[in-house]
Short mmCIF file of C-alpha atoms in Angstrom, two decimals:
data_model
loop_
_atom_site.label_atom_id
_atom_site.label_comp_id
_atom_site.label_asym_id
_atom_site.label_seq_id
_atom_site.Cartn_x
_atom_site.Cartn_y
_atom_site.Cartn_z
CA UNK A 1 -27.61 -74.34 49.61
CA UNK A 2 -27.25 -76.84 46.80
CA UNK A 3 -30.84 -75.89 45.72
CA UNK A 4 -29.90 -72.39 45.55
CA UNK A 5 -26.66 -73.05 43.56
CA UNK A 6 -28.63 -75.04 40.96
CA UNK A 7 -30.87 -71.98 40.63
CA UNK A 8 -27.97 -69.99 40.14
CA UNK A 9 -26.26 -72.22 37.48
CA UNK A 10 -29.36 -72.77 35.67
CA UNK A 11 -29.72 -68.85 35.77
CA UNK A 12 -26.54 -68.61 34.42
CA UNK A 13 -27.14 -70.97 31.65
CA UNK A 14 -30.41 -69.35 30.50
CA UNK A 15 -28.60 -65.99 30.18
CA UNK A 16 -26.06 -67.54 28.09
CA UNK A 17 -28.34 -69.44 26.03
CA UNK A 18 -29.97 -66.22 25.51
CA UNK A 19 -26.91 -64.27 24.20
CA UNK A 20 -25.99 -67.12 21.68
CA UNK A 21 -29.54 -66.87 20.40
CA UNK A 22 -29.61 -63.23 20.32
CA UNK A 23 -26.32 -63.25 18.81
CA UNK A 24 -27.41 -65.15 15.62
CA UNK A 25 -29.54 -61.94 14.67
CA UNK A 26 -27.67 -59.07 15.40
CA UNK A 27 -26.56 -57.03 12.29
CA UNK A 28 -24.47 -53.94 11.97
CA UNK A 29 -25.68 -50.34 11.39
CA UNK A 30 -26.90 -50.79 7.56
CA UNK A 31 -24.45 -49.53 5.02
CA UNK A 32 -26.25 -51.24 1.94
CA UNK A 33 -27.85 -49.56 -0.78
CA UNK A 34 -29.69 -50.90 -3.56
CA UNK A 35 -32.06 -50.43 -6.60
CA UNK A 36 -34.51 -52.85 -8.67
CA UNK A 37 -35.51 -52.99 -11.97
CA UNK A 38 -38.07 -55.39 -13.53
CA UNK A 39 -38.17 -56.44 -17.31
CA UNK A 40 -41.16 -58.50 -17.71
CA UNK A 41 -40.35 -61.67 -15.09
CA UNK A 42 -36.74 -60.90 -15.04
CA UNK A 43 -35.56 -58.83 -12.18
CA UNK A 44 -32.06 -57.17 -11.82
CA UNK A 45 -31.12 -55.86 -8.12
CA UNK A 46 -27.85 -53.78 -8.24
CA UNK A 47 -26.23 -52.46 -4.96
CA UNK A 48 -23.41 -51.62 -2.92
CA UNK A 49 -22.17 -52.33 0.38
CA UNK A 50 -21.18 -49.22 0.87
CA UNK A 51 -17.61 -50.08 1.93
CA UNK A 52 -14.53 -51.36 -0.53
CA UNK A 53 -13.90 -54.57 1.23
CA UNK A 54 -14.27 -57.20 -1.39
CA UNK A 55 -15.78 -60.60 -1.00
CA UNK A 56 -18.19 -59.93 1.91
CA UNK A 57 -21.41 -62.01 1.37
CA UNK A 58 -24.60 -60.72 0.80
CA UNK A 59 -28.09 -62.30 1.30
CA UNK A 60 -31.25 -61.66 -0.92
CA UNK A 61 -34.84 -62.69 -0.02
CA UNK A 62 -37.83 -61.67 -2.36
CA UNK A 63 -41.14 -61.68 -0.97
CA UNK A 64 -42.47 -62.59 2.54
CA UNK A 65 -41.24 -64.74 5.25
CA UNK A 66 -44.54 -66.85 4.76
CA UNK A 67 -44.35 -66.69 0.84
CA UNK A 68 -40.89 -66.54 -0.28
CA UNK A 69 -40.49 -66.03 -3.99
CA UNK A 70 -36.72 -66.07 -4.53
CA UNK A 71 -33.62 -66.39 -2.37
CA UNK A 72 -30.03 -66.42 -2.66
CA UNK A 73 -26.57 -65.26 -1.28
CA UNK A 74 -23.42 -64.27 -3.12
CA UNK A 75 -20.14 -62.31 -2.52
CA UNK A 76 -19.64 -58.74 -3.62
CA UNK A 77 -16.97 -57.88 -5.62
CA UNK A 78 -13.77 -56.16 -4.83
CA UNK A 79 -15.21 -52.70 -4.62
CA UNK A 80 -18.33 -53.78 -2.48
CA UNK A 81 -20.77 -53.93 -5.17
CA UNK A 82 -23.03 -56.82 -5.99
CA UNK A 83 -26.03 -57.81 -8.63
CA UNK A 84 -28.63 -60.61 -8.33
CA UNK A 85 -30.45 -61.43 -11.50
CA UNK A 86 -33.36 -63.66 -11.30
CA UNK A 87 -36.73 -64.75 -12.70
CA UNK A 88 -39.87 -64.39 -11.11
CA UNK A 89 -42.46 -67.54 -10.86
CA UNK A 90 -45.01 -67.90 -13.34
CA UNK A 91 -48.76 -66.74 -13.16
CA UNK A 92 -47.26 -64.18 -10.37
CA UNK A 93 -49.91 -61.36 -9.84
CA UNK A 94 -48.92 -58.09 -10.90
CA UNK A 95 -48.15 -55.78 -8.05
CA UNK A 96 -45.37 -54.04 -5.95
CA UNK A 97 -42.96 -56.75 -4.49
CA UNK A 98 -40.90 -56.23 -1.31
CA UNK A 99 -37.07 -57.70 -1.36
CA UNK A 100 -34.51 -57.81 1.77
CA UNK A 101 -30.63 -57.89 1.55
CA UNK A 102 -28.51 -58.77 4.43
CA UNK A 103 -24.96 -58.75 5.52
CA UNK A 104 -23.51 -59.44 9.10
CA UNK A 105 -20.79 -56.70 8.64
CA UNK A 106 -22.96 -54.36 6.45
CA UNK A 107 -26.42 -54.57 7.98
CA UNK A 108 -29.82 -54.69 6.53
CA UNK A 109 -31.63 -53.32 3.30
CA UNK A 110 -35.16 -53.23 2.50
CA UNK A 111 -37.11 -52.18 -0.89
CA UNK A 112 -39.45 -52.96 -3.37
CA UNK A 113 -40.13 -53.20 -7.25
CA UNK A 114 -43.10 -52.88 -9.39
CA UNK A 115 -43.70 -56.34 -10.99
CA UNK A 116 -45.90 -56.59 -14.58
CA UNK A 117 -45.08 -59.90 -15.41
CA UNK A 118 -46.01 -60.52 -18.99
CA UNK A 119 -48.45 -57.19 -18.93
CA UNK A 120 -47.60 -55.79 -22.69
CA UNK A 121 -45.98 -52.61 -22.56
CA UNK A 122 -47.88 -49.52 -23.99
CA UNK A 123 -46.73 -45.88 -25.46
CA UNK A 124 -48.03 -42.45 -25.07
CA UNK A 125 -47.13 -39.44 -26.62
CA UNK A 126 -45.25 -36.78 -24.78
CA UNK A 127 -44.24 -34.56 -27.30
CA UNK A 128 -45.00 -33.69 -31.23
CA UNK A 129 -42.92 -31.19 -33.03
CA UNK A 130 -43.45 -30.32 -36.78
CA UNK A 131 -41.18 -27.62 -37.90
CA UNK A 132 -40.51 -26.12 -41.28
CA UNK A 133 -36.69 -24.65 -41.56
CA UNK A 134 -36.50 -22.30 -44.62
CA UNK A 135 -33.25 -20.91 -45.70
CA UNK A 136 -33.87 -17.40 -47.66
CA UNK A 137 -30.99 -15.49 -49.08
CA UNK A 138 -28.95 -17.28 -46.46
CA UNK A 139 -31.27 -16.09 -43.53
CA UNK A 140 -32.84 -18.84 -41.81
CA UNK A 141 -36.28 -19.23 -40.52
CA UNK A 142 -37.81 -21.58 -38.21
CA UNK A 143 -41.58 -22.05 -37.94
CA UNK A 144 -44.20 -24.84 -36.95
CA UNK A 145 -46.01 -26.35 -34.35
CA UNK A 146 -45.11 -27.65 -31.32
CA UNK A 147 -47.66 -29.83 -28.81
CA UNK A 148 -47.10 -30.76 -25.30
CA UNK A 149 -49.11 -33.75 -23.51
CA UNK A 150 -50.65 -33.87 -20.13
CA UNK A 151 -48.23 -33.68 -17.03
CA UNK A 152 -45.18 -32.82 -19.20
CA UNK A 153 -43.38 -29.36 -19.84
CA UNK A 154 -41.62 -28.50 -23.10
CA UNK A 155 -38.86 -25.53 -23.28
CA UNK A 156 -37.82 -24.14 -26.58
CA UNK A 157 -34.88 -21.72 -27.08
CA UNK A 158 -32.44 -20.36 -29.87
CA UNK A 159 -29.28 -19.44 -29.14
CA UNK A 160 -26.40 -17.63 -30.68
CA UNK A 161 -23.61 -20.21 -29.37
CA UNK A 162 -20.79 -18.02 -30.72
CA UNK A 163 -21.98 -14.76 -28.80
CA UNK A 164 -23.39 -16.63 -26.17
CA UNK A 165 -26.60 -14.82 -26.44
CA UNK A 166 -30.31 -16.25 -26.09
CA UNK A 167 -32.31 -15.29 -29.07
CA UNK A 168 -35.41 -16.63 -28.22
CA UNK A 169 -36.71 -18.79 -25.21
CA UNK A 170 -40.47 -20.28 -24.26
CA UNK A 171 -41.89 -22.76 -22.30
CA UNK A 172 -45.08 -24.52 -23.14
CA UNK A 173 -47.40 -26.78 -21.38
CA UNK A 174 -50.29 -29.26 -22.27
CA UNK A 175 -53.05 -26.41 -21.64
CA UNK A 176 -51.21 -24.03 -24.40
CA UNK A 177 -52.47 -26.41 -26.91
CA UNK A 178 -50.80 -26.88 -30.41
CA UNK A 179 -48.16 -23.78 -29.75
CA UNK A 180 -47.11 -21.87 -33.03
CA UNK A 181 -43.44 -21.41 -33.21
CA UNK A 182 -41.64 -18.82 -35.03
CA UNK A 183 -38.38 -17.32 -35.12
CA UNK A 184 -35.96 -15.92 -37.33
CA UNK A 185 -31.96 -16.38 -37.32
CA UNK A 186 -29.23 -13.74 -38.37
CA UNK A 187 -27.92 -14.04 -41.87
CA UNK A 188 -25.54 -17.45 -42.38
CA UNK A 189 -23.32 -15.05 -44.51
CA UNK A 190 -21.28 -14.29 -41.50
CA UNK A 191 -19.30 -17.07 -39.62
CA UNK A 192 -21.93 -17.95 -36.68
CA UNK A 193 -22.84 -21.08 -34.59
CA UNK A 194 -26.69 -21.39 -33.53
CA UNK A 195 -28.40 -23.99 -31.92
CA UNK A 196 -32.05 -24.74 -31.56
CA UNK A 197 -33.20 -27.02 -28.75
CA UNK A 198 -36.36 -28.34 -27.63
CA UNK A 199 -36.67 -30.42 -24.56
CA UNK A 200 -39.38 -32.01 -23.00
CA UNK A 201 -39.72 -32.87 -19.21
CA UNK A 202 -41.61 -33.75 -16.21
CA UNK A 203 -41.45 -33.84 -12.17
CA UNK A 204 -38.91 -36.63 -12.56
CA UNK A 205 -36.51 -34.35 -14.66
CA UNK A 206 -35.53 -34.67 -18.78
CA UNK A 207 -37.44 -37.40 -20.81
CA UNK A 208 -36.32 -36.13 -24.34
CA UNK A 209 -34.59 -33.33 -25.61
CA UNK A 210 -33.29 -32.39 -29.41
CA UNK A 211 -31.07 -29.89 -30.68
CA UNK A 212 -29.86 -28.61 -33.97
CA UNK A 213 -26.33 -26.76 -34.16
CA UNK A 214 -25.82 -24.68 -37.22
CA UNK A 215 -22.16 -23.75 -38.10
CA UNK A 216 -21.63 -21.68 -41.07
CA UNK A 217 -18.69 -20.75 -42.57
CA UNK A 218 -17.67 -19.07 -46.17
CA UNK A 219 -17.97 -22.29 -47.72
CA UNK A 220 -19.99 -24.61 -46.07
CA UNK A 221 -23.17 -25.14 -43.42
CA UNK A 222 -22.86 -27.93 -41.24
CA UNK A 223 -25.81 -29.13 -39.12
CA UNK A 224 -25.33 -31.31 -36.23
CA UNK A 225 -28.48 -32.60 -34.56
CA UNK A 226 -28.50 -34.76 -31.27
CA UNK A 227 -31.28 -36.49 -29.71
CA UNK A 228 -31.43 -37.93 -26.18
CA UNK A 229 -34.12 -39.61 -24.35
CA UNK A 230 -34.64 -41.11 -20.82
CA UNK A 231 -35.05 -44.86 -19.90
CA UNK A 232 -38.19 -45.94 -21.53
CA UNK A 233 -38.68 -43.05 -23.68
CA UNK A 234 -37.87 -43.04 -27.65
CA UNK A 235 -38.56 -40.68 -30.35
CA UNK A 236 -39.53 -41.15 -33.78
CA UNK A 237 -37.46 -38.35 -36.05
CA UNK A 238 -37.36 -37.27 -39.68
CA UNK A 239 -35.66 -34.74 -41.52
CA UNK A 240 -36.23 -33.92 -45.07
CA UNK A 241 -35.06 -31.44 -47.61
CA UNK A 242 -38.36 -30.48 -49.38
CA UNK A 243 -36.48 -28.75 -52.45
CA UNK A 244 -33.30 -30.13 -52.65
CA UNK A 245 -32.01 -33.85 -52.52
CA UNK A 246 -29.76 -33.42 -49.69
CA UNK A 247 -31.43 -34.80 -46.54
CA UNK A 248 -33.89 -37.18 -46.20
CA UNK A 249 -33.68 -39.01 -43.03
CA UNK A 250 -36.17 -41.07 -40.68
CA UNK A 251 -35.07 -42.86 -37.66
CA UNK A 252 -36.27 -44.19 -34.15
CA UNK A 253 -34.01 -43.30 -31.35
CA UNK A 254 -33.58 -44.64 -27.69
CA UNK A 255 -30.88 -43.07 -25.69
CA UNK A 256 -28.61 -40.78 -27.76
CA UNK A 257 -27.89 -40.26 -31.34
CA UNK A 258 -26.21 -37.78 -33.43
CA UNK A 259 -26.82 -36.87 -37.06
CA UNK A 260 -24.51 -34.74 -38.96
CA UNK A 261 -25.04 -32.92 -42.73
CA UNK A 262 -22.99 -30.69 -44.72
CA UNK A 263 -24.50 -28.15 -47.25
CA UNK A 264 -22.64 -26.19 -49.43
CA UNK A 265 -22.97 -22.42 -48.68
CA UNK A 266 -23.58 -21.69 -51.97
CA UNK A 267 -27.27 -22.72 -51.76
CA UNK A 268 -28.75 -19.30 -50.66
CA UNK A 269 -32.29 -20.59 -50.74
CA UNK A 270 -33.42 -24.19 -49.24
CA UNK A 271 -36.20 -25.64 -47.14
CA UNK A 272 -36.25 -28.39 -44.80
CA UNK A 273 -39.20 -30.43 -42.73
CA UNK A 274 -38.14 -31.55 -39.37
CA UNK A 275 -40.40 -33.43 -37.29
CA UNK A 276 -40.25 -35.58 -33.84
CA UNK A 277 -42.73 -37.42 -31.78
CA UNK A 278 -42.00 -38.54 -28.31
CA UNK A 279 -43.43 -41.60 -26.48
CA UNK A 280 -42.89 -42.82 -23.24
CA UNK A 281 -43.74 -46.66 -22.11
CA UNK A 282 -45.84 -47.63 -19.53
CA UNK A 283 -47.86 -50.79 -18.39
CA UNK A 284 -51.70 -50.43 -17.56
CA UNK A 285 -52.76 -50.82 -14.39
CA UNK A 286 -54.12 -54.00 -12.97
CA UNK A 287 -57.67 -54.03 -12.26
CA UNK A 288 -57.51 -57.05 -9.91
CA UNK A 289 -55.01 -58.67 -8.00
CA UNK A 290 -54.92 -61.57 -5.23
CA UNK A 291 -53.12 -62.09 -2.06
CA UNK A 292 -52.45 -65.15 0.15
CA UNK A 293 -51.97 -64.92 3.67
CA UNK A 294 -50.58 -68.29 6.05
CA UNK A 295 -51.25 -68.54 9.94
CA UNK A 296 -52.82 -70.54 12.36
CA UNK A 297 -56.12 -70.23 14.40
CA UNK A 298 -56.12 -67.00 16.35
CA UNK A 299 -53.04 -65.40 14.28
CA UNK A 300 -53.49 -61.77 13.29
CA UNK A 301 -52.09 -60.87 10.22
CA UNK A 302 -51.90 -57.36 8.42
CA UNK A 303 -53.12 -56.85 4.75
CA UNK A 304 -51.84 -54.07 2.85
CA UNK A 305 -54.03 -52.91 -0.22
CA UNK A 306 -52.12 -51.11 -2.84
CA UNK A 307 -52.76 -49.48 -5.98
CA UNK A 308 -50.84 -49.39 -9.00
CA UNK A 309 -50.89 -46.96 -11.83
CA UNK A 310 -53.90 -45.07 -10.94
CA UNK A 311 -54.83 -42.00 -13.07
CA UNK A 312 -57.91 -40.72 -10.80
CA UNK A 313 -59.76 -41.69 -7.82
CA UNK A 314 -62.71 -39.64 -8.66
CA UNK A 315 -65.75 -41.77 -8.74
CA UNK A 316 -63.62 -45.02 -8.07
CA UNK A 317 -64.34 -47.67 -5.78
CA UNK A 318 -62.05 -50.32 -4.28
CA UNK A 319 -63.62 -54.02 -3.16
CA UNK A 320 -61.63 -56.46 -1.05
CA UNK A 321 -63.04 -59.56 -0.59
CA UNK A 322 -62.13 -62.50 1.28
CA UNK A 323 -63.39 -65.85 2.96
CA UNK A 324 -65.17 -64.89 6.12
CA UNK A 325 -65.18 -68.38 7.48
CA UNK A 326 -61.27 -68.31 7.34
CA UNK A 327 -60.79 -64.54 8.29
CA UNK A 328 -62.38 -62.41 10.50
CA UNK A 329 -61.81 -58.70 10.47
CA UNK A 330 -60.40 -56.97 13.25
CA UNK A 331 -59.67 -53.20 12.16
CA UNK A 332 -61.21 -51.36 9.08
CA UNK A 333 -58.31 -48.57 9.84
CA UNK A 334 -55.00 -50.55 10.45
CA UNK A 335 -53.02 -47.31 10.09
CA UNK A 336 -54.85 -45.47 12.91
CA UNK A 337 -54.05 -45.93 16.76
CA UNK A 338 -57.61 -47.21 17.76
CA UNK A 339 -59.13 -50.64 15.91
CA UNK A 340 -62.51 -50.00 14.66
CA UNK A 341 -65.21 -52.10 12.42
CA UNK A 342 -67.17 -49.02 11.98
CA UNK A 343 -68.00 -47.56 8.25
CA UNK A 344 -66.74 -43.94 8.00
CA UNK A 345 -63.66 -41.81 7.20
CA UNK A 346 -60.48 -41.79 8.77
CA UNK A 347 -57.69 -39.67 6.68
CA UNK A 348 -57.80 -40.39 3.40
CA UNK A 349 -59.75 -43.42 3.49
CA UNK A 350 -63.43 -43.98 3.51
CA UNK A 351 -65.19 -47.47 4.43
CA UNK A 352 -68.32 -47.34 2.18
CA UNK A 353 -69.89 -50.58 3.48
CA UNK A 354 -68.61 -53.64 5.12
CA UNK A 355 -70.10 -56.92 5.65
CA UNK A 356 -68.54 -60.30 6.36
CA UNK A 357 -66.37 -61.08 3.43
CA UNK A 358 -66.63 -58.09 1.55
CA UNK A 359 -65.33 -54.27 2.08
CA UNK A 360 -65.94 -51.51 -0.27
CA UNK A 361 -63.72 -48.30 0.38
CA UNK A 362 -62.92 -45.17 -1.44
CA UNK A 363 -59.92 -42.84 -1.45
CA UNK A 364 -60.20 -38.93 -0.76
CA UNK A 365 -57.96 -35.93 -1.08
CA UNK A 366 -55.22 -37.44 -3.52
CA UNK A 367 -54.85 -35.31 -6.64
CA UNK A 368 -53.25 -36.76 -9.11
CA UNK A 369 -51.81 -34.21 -11.91
CA UNK A 370 -52.95 -34.85 -15.74
CA UNK A 371 -50.84 -37.44 -17.35
CA UNK A 372 -49.71 -38.68 -14.21
CA UNK A 373 -50.17 -41.88 -12.52
CA UNK A 374 -50.12 -42.91 -8.82
CA UNK A 375 -48.88 -45.79 -7.07
CA UNK A 376 -48.64 -46.54 -3.47
CA UNK A 377 -50.56 -47.96 -0.14
CA UNK A 378 -54.31 -47.30 -0.15
CA UNK A 379 -54.99 -48.92 3.13
CA UNK A 380 -53.90 -51.42 6.11
CA UNK A 381 -56.87 -53.90 7.07
CA UNK A 382 -56.11 -56.13 10.22
CA UNK A 383 -57.48 -59.77 9.89
CA UNK A 384 -57.56 -62.54 12.20
CA UNK A 385 -57.56 -66.31 11.66
CA UNK A 386 -60.94 -68.05 12.74
CA UNK A 387 -60.76 -70.22 15.63
CA UNK A 388 -61.46 -73.56 13.67
CA UNK A 389 -58.86 -72.38 10.49
CA UNK A 390 -55.30 -73.21 10.22
CA UNK A 391 -53.40 -72.99 6.75
CA UNK A 392 -53.95 -70.23 4.18
CA UNK A 393 -56.57 -68.10 2.82
CA UNK A 394 -56.91 -65.87 -0.52
CA UNK A 395 -58.04 -62.07 -0.49
CA UNK A 396 -58.72 -60.36 -3.73
CA UNK A 397 -59.01 -56.56 -4.53
CA UNK A 398 -60.44 -54.97 -7.39
#
């Protein structure tokens, strides 16, 4: 009887212990949202707890549990918002890095950000505009060339704001080449307000826009020009009058800027040159990266191969190399249901060749539009730590 009682007491203690242990990892249903941005080695993570309860603590961890790159905790403000700003370690490979946020009251959140370290920013053209604006006997005529670059679309329209009428609207893409634009606006003798707009966009939305509003009266003609660009986009703009000294301005615009000029309406004839070249900033993809895994003999680890800023998969092979004395391959297609070490194709992934220490693979059936780049998961590989190896191992992919 005593023995049975001791057994019952022991069982109750075990249950209590389990409840105490499990209680330390219970989180509420997540209400956390966050976004991350990186600028060279500097990273900013901004988010909300999803409630107005101020002062709630939130914890941030960057990197895997085996390789924590940054960890911190702070309280959100009175509206439930928070922000972490930190610098990534030196000599860290470029790539995609995961981060995790947690709060007992507000649950968990996980995300990732693209990290480029000290990789220099490059710029590529997204649009180019060269227009001549000629005022002949008070009648404005606009003509010139507009070029759109791969992956982009340009919309151009001329509108009579006073009467709410569209005078002309066109849409051009890169395959249209250098489009010749020409339109004639009604005479400025009558007091009217006109707008000429050029908008460059892609699948993510508007990248850059320029608009010129011409407002005429009996005495004066006022020209208001506004240029707006998205993050990572800038425009070199120049406006110059060719037969008068009225206008000669050149500037580089990021964000939003407005230029206003007033011209006497007594000038019946005038000519202007307007040019705008739009650029978007990017960082070239990394050709080779390394990653580290840590474990004990017999441990199985997942290795995710990711690609960054890939413009085309055509005729491109990826090579994953590892130390075969430290790691043993378990599965070539970690995203499939069955494990295999046989070369072949599963879904979009083709294993071209496999020998201990080296895997060559290729990606199929992913079309990347011209002017776009692709980033994401290429494949998942499963490895096991060799029976005689405990500690770390380094893998590389090119």
